[in-house]
PDB file of C-alpha atoms in Angstrom:
ATOM      1  CA  MET A   1     111.834 107.123 112.324  1.00  0.00           C
ATOM      2  CA  THR A   2     108.199 107.625 113.355  1.00  0.00           C
ATOM      3  CA  THR A   3     105.422 105.131 112.161  1.00  0.00           C
ATOM      4  CA  LYS A   4     103.820 108.046 110.007  1.00  0.00           C
ATOM      5  CA  GLN A   5     107.197 108.561 108.320  1.00  0.00           C
ATOM      6  CA  LYS A   6     107.519 104.725 107.601  1.00  0.00           C
ATOM      7  CA  ALA A   7     103.964 104.782 106.100  1.00  0.00           C
ATOM      8  CA  GLU A   8     104.914 107.891 104.085  1.00  0.00           C
ATOM      9  CA  LYS A   9     108.085 106.100 102.783  1.00  0.00           C
ATOM     10  CA  LEU A  10     106.041 103.028 101.766  1.00  0.00           C
ATOM     11  CA  TYR A  11     103.326 105.209 100.200  1.00  0.00           C
ATOM     12  CA  LYS A  12     105.944 106.726  97.882  1.00  0.00           C
ATOM     13  CA  LYS A  13     107.363 103.323  96.651  1.00  0.00           C
ATOM     14  CA  VAL A  14     104.333 101.100  96.012  1.00  0.00           C
ATOM     15  CA  ASN A  15     101.886 100.952  93.039  1.00  0.00           C
ATOM     16  CA  THR A  16      99.269  98.673  94.679  1.00  0.00           C
ATOM     17  CA  PHE A  17      96.472 100.617  96.250  1.00  0.00           C
ATOM     18  CA  ILE A  18      92.962  99.391  97.285  1.00  0.00           C
ATOM     19  CA  LEU A  19      90.229 101.909  98.157  1.00  0.00           C
ATOM     20  CA  SER A  20      87.242 100.840 100.228  1.00  0.00           C
ATOM     21  CA  CYS A  21      83.985 102.488 101.377  1.00  0.00           C
ATOM     22  CA  ALA A  22      80.681 101.596 102.788  1.00  0.00           C
ATOM     23  CA  GLY A  23      78.103 100.817 100.070  1.00  0.00           C
ATOM     24  CA  THR A  24      74.454 101.985 100.568  1.00  0.00           C
ATOM     25  CA  ASP A  25      73.560  98.337 100.853  1.00  0.00           C
ATOM     26  CA  GLY A  26      75.831  98.050 104.011  1.00  0.00           C
ATOM     27  CA  TYR A  27      78.478  95.944 102.417  1.00  0.00           C
ATOM     28  CA  PRO A  28      81.956  97.150 101.800  1.00  0.00           C
ATOM     29  CA  VAL A  29      82.899  98.334  98.246  1.00  0.00           C
ATOM     30  CA  SER A  30      86.581  98.042  97.205  1.00  0.00           C
ATOM     31  CA  LYS A  31      88.626  98.764  94.092  1.00  0.00           C
ATOM     32  CA  ALA A  32      92.171  98.804  93.072  1.00  0.00           C
ATOM     33  CA  VAL A  33      93.135 102.193  91.672  1.00  0.00           C
ATOM     34  CA  VAL A  34      96.017 104.049  89.953  1.00  0.00           C
ATOM     35  CA  PRO A  35      97.925 106.242  92.456  1.00  0.00           C
ATOM     36  CA  GLY A  36      98.293 109.864  91.381  1.00  0.00           C
ATOM     37  CA  LYS A  37     101.449 110.742  89.696  1.00  0.00           C
ATOM     38  CA  HIS A  38     102.391 113.066  92.428  1.00  0.00           C
ATOM     39  CA  ARG A  39     102.754 111.662  95.845  1.00  0.00           C
ATOM     40  CA  GLU A  40     103.782 114.408  98.358  1.00  0.00           C
ATOM     41  CA  SER A  41     102.262 113.092 101.495  1.00  0.00           C
ATOM     42  CA  ILE A  42      99.939 110.659 103.057  1.00  0.00           C
ATOM     43  CA  SER A  43      98.214 113.532 104.684  1.00  0.00           C
ATOM     44  CA  GLU A  44      96.517 114.384 101.271  1.00  0.00           C
ATOM     45  CA  MET A  45      96.301 111.541  98.658  1.00  0.00           C
ATOM     46  CA  TYR A  46      94.871 111.630  95.020  1.00  0.00           C
ATOM     47  CA  PHE A  47      93.663 108.774  92.900  1.00  0.00           C
ATOM     48  CA  CYS A  48      92.413 108.309  89.472  1.00  0.00           C
ATOM     49  CA  THR A  49      89.249 106.582  88.457  1.00  0.00           C
ATOM     50  CA  ASN A  50      86.053 106.977  86.460  1.00  0.00           C
ATOM     51  CA  THR A  51      83.206 109.177  87.424  1.00  0.00           C
ATOM     52  CA  SER A  52      80.758 106.563  86.267  1.00  0.00           C
ATOM     53  CA  SER A  53      82.301 103.929  88.660  1.00  0.00           C
ATOM     54  CA  ASN A  54      80.135 102.402  91.419  1.00  0.00           C
ATOM     55  CA  PHE A  55      82.900 103.454  93.843  1.00  0.00           C
ATOM     56  CA  THR A  56      82.517 107.014  92.932  1.00  0.00           C
ATOM     57  CA  ALA A  57      78.764 106.838  93.212  1.00  0.00           C
ATOM     58  CA  GLU A  58      79.111 105.378  96.817  1.00  0.00           C
ATOM     59  CA  ILE A  59      81.540 108.085  97.909  1.00  0.00           C
ATOM     60  CA  SER A  60      79.197 110.844  96.747  1.00  0.00           C
ATOM     61  CA  LYS A  61      76.763 109.378  99.246  1.00  0.00           C
ATOM     62  CA  ASN A  62      79.190 108.667 102.175  1.00  0.00           C
ATOM     63  CA  PRO A  63      82.610 110.027 102.224  1.00  0.00           C
ATOM     64  CA  LYS A  64      84.095 107.668 104.878  1.00  0.00           C
ATOM     65  CA  ALA A  65      86.713 105.499 103.166  1.00  0.00           C
ATOM     66  CA  SER A  66      89.904 103.679 103.745  1.00  0.00           C
ATOM     67  CA  VAL A  67      93.096 103.185 101.563  1.00  0.00           C
ATOM     68  CA  TYR A  68      95.322 100.134 101.829  1.00  0.00           C
ATOM     69  CA  PHE A  69      98.777  99.876 100.313  1.00  0.00           C
ATOM     70  CA  TYR A  70     101.463  97.157 100.601  1.00  0.00           C
ATOM     71  CA  THR A  71     104.593  95.452  99.310  1.00  0.00           C
ATOM     72  CA  ARG A  72     105.642  91.957  99.438  1.00  0.00           C
ATOM     73  CA  ARG A  73     109.372  92.534  99.072  1.00  0.00           C
ATOM     74  CA  LEU A  74     111.379  90.396 101.461  1.00  0.00           C
ATOM     75  CA  ILE A  75     108.533  90.745 104.022  1.00  0.00           C
ATOM     76  CA  TRP A  76     105.008  92.048 103.984  1.00  0.00           C
ATOM     77  CA  LYS A  77     104.671  95.784 104.757  1.00  0.00           C
ATOM     78  CA  GLY A  78     101.267  97.458 104.637  1.00  0.00           C
ATOM     79  CA  CYS A  79      99.435 100.401 105.784  1.00  0.00           C
ATOM     80  CA  MET A  80      95.707 101.032 106.080  1.00  0.00           C
ATOM     81  CA  LEU A  81      94.453 104.505 106.484  1.00  0.00           C
ATOM     82  CA  LYS A  82      90.848 105.699 107.541  1.00  0.00           C
ATOM     83  CA  GLY A  83      89.366 109.064 106.633  1.00  0.00           C
ATOM     84  CA  LYS A  84      87.224 110.923 104.045  1.00  0.00           C
ATOM     85  CA  MET A  85      87.240 110.735 100.256  1.00  0.00           C
ATOM     86  CA  GLU A  86      85.941 113.595  98.115  1.00  0.00           C
ATOM     87  CA  ILE A  87      85.344 113.948  94.415  1.00  0.00           C
ATOM     88  CA  ILE A  88      87.432 116.657  92.839  1.00  0.00           C
ATOM     89  CA  SER A  89      85.988 118.852  90.159  1.00  0.00           C
ATOM     90  CA  ASP A  90      88.674 121.445  89.987  1.00  0.00           C
ATOM     91  CA  LEU A  91      90.153 121.155  86.418  1.00  0.00           C
ATOM     92  CA  THR A  92      93.544 122.513  87.663  1.00  0.00           C
ATOM     93  CA  ILE A  93      93.914 119.446  89.960  1.00  0.00           C
ATOM     94  CA  LYS A  94      92.453 117.114  87.357  1.00  0.00           C
ATOM     95  CA  GLU A  95      95.057 118.297  84.864  1.00  0.00           C
ATOM     96  CA  LYS A  96      97.732 117.786  87.358  1.00  0.00           C
ATOM     97  CA  TYR A  97      97.017 114.155  87.983  1.00  0.00           C
ATOM     98  CA  TRP A  98      96.227 113.289  84.350  1.00  0.00           C
ATOM     99  CA  GLN A  99      98.679 110.901  82.602  1.00  0.00           C
ATOM    100  CA  ASN A 100      99.036 110.261  78.960  1.00  0.00           C
ATOM    101  CA  LYS A 101      98.501 106.569  79.440  1.00  0.00           C
ATOM    102  CA  PHE A 102      94.863 107.323  80.413  1.00  0.00           C
ATOM    103  CA  LYS A 103      94.139 108.445  76.771  1.00  0.00           C
ATOM    104  CA  ASP A 104      92.935 104.981  75.699  1.00  0.00           C
ATOM    105  CA  ALA A 105      90.255 104.908  78.487  1.00  0.00           C
ATOM    106  CA  TYR A 106      88.556 108.300  77.932  1.00  0.00           C
ATOM    107  CA  PRO A 107      86.751 109.232  74.579  1.00  0.00           C
ATOM    108  CA  GLN A 108      87.975 112.905  74.912  1.00  0.00           C
ATOM    109  CA  LYS A 109      91.508 111.682  75.588  1.00  0.00           C
ATOM    110  CA  SER A 110      91.896 114.512  78.075  1.00  0.00           C
ATOM    111  CA  TYR A 111      91.638 115.376  81.759  1.00  0.00           C
ATOM    112  CA  THR A 112      88.494 117.345  80.608  1.00  0.00           C
ATOM    113  CA  ASP A 113      86.619 114.126  79.795  1.00  0.00           C
ATOM    114  CA  PRO A 114      83.630 114.059  82.164  1.00  0.00           C
ATOM    115  CA  ASP A 115      84.357 110.386  83.027  1.00  0.00           C
ATOM    116  CA  PHE A 116      87.856 111.149  84.266  1.00  0.00           C
ATOM    117  CA  CYS A 117      87.642 111.452  87.994  1.00  0.00           C
ATOM    118  CA  VAL A 118      90.145 112.506  90.697  1.00  0.00           C
ATOM    119  CA  LEU A 119      89.523 111.344  94.364  1.00  0.00           C
ATOM    120  CA  LYS A 120      91.119 113.225  97.121  1.00  0.00           C
ATOM    121  CA  PHE A 121      91.709 111.204 100.280  1.00  0.00           C
ATOM    122  CA  THR A 122      92.239 112.932 103.829  1.00  0.00           C
ATOM    123  CA  PRO A 123      93.227 110.256 106.340  1.00  0.00           C
ATOM    124  CA  GLU A 124      92.583 110.619 109.990  1.00  0.00           C
ATOM    125  CA  SER A 125      94.320 107.595 111.294  1.00  0.00           C
ATOM    126  CA  GLY A 126      96.350 104.632 110.203  1.00  0.00           C
ATOM    127  CA  ARG A 127      97.616 101.199 111.071  1.00  0.00           C
ATOM    128  CA  PHE A 128     101.171 100.235 109.701  1.00  0.00           C
ATOM    129  CA  TYR A 129     102.301  96.609 109.636  1.00  0.00           C
ATOM    130  CA  SER A 130     105.862  95.497 109.269  1.00  0.00           C
ATOM    131  CA  TRP A 131     107.954  92.701 110.527  1.00  0.00           C
ATOM    132  CA  TYR A 132     104.956  91.007 112.309  1.00  0.00           C
ATOM    133  CA  LYS A 133     104.190  94.134 114.322  1.00  0.00           C
ATOM    134  CA  LEU A 134     101.276  96.576 114.047  1.00  0.00           C
ATOM    135  CA  ASP A 135     101.479 100.302 114.936  1.00  0.00           C
ATOM    136  CA  ASP A 136      98.408 102.514 115.075  1.00  0.00           C
ATOM    137  CA  PHE A 137      98.940 106.197 114.464  1.00  0.00           C
ATOM    138  CA  LYS A 138      97.061 109.485 113.905  1.00  0.00           C
ATOM    139  CA  ILE A 139      97.567 111.762 111.066  1.00  0.00           C
TER     140      ILE A 139
END
C-alpha cells in the first residue's frame, strides 16, 4: 500500500480535522472543522464552516493552507497535507455537503444561508505519520 493510499484510508475513517492558514498578521490561523459528508479522495477535500469566520476571511486573502487529521487508536497516526483552499459559492456543491444537523447553526436552516460556507481543499503534498515513521508524498 502506498503512503497516499494509507493517508486516503485514514481520511475516510477519522472525524478530527484541523485547518490552518497564514493570517494577514503573519501568525498561523487554525480551526477544527466538520468534514464533508462525502469523502471520495484526499485529492479534493471539502469542509463546512461559516462564511463569517476569521478563517474564511483569511483564505479569501491567501489560499495557501494545510489540513491535519489523525487518530489515537492503538498508536498515533496522522497526516498533514499542504495545498490551496478555496471558498465555494456553487449552490449545487453547497447542497451536496449540507447536513440536517447544521440547521440549528444557520437562521435560514438551509444550504442557501449566506453564512453557510463550503471550503474546497486541493493538496499538493503530504506527510504521513504512523508507527514512529514519517513518509512524505506528492499528490
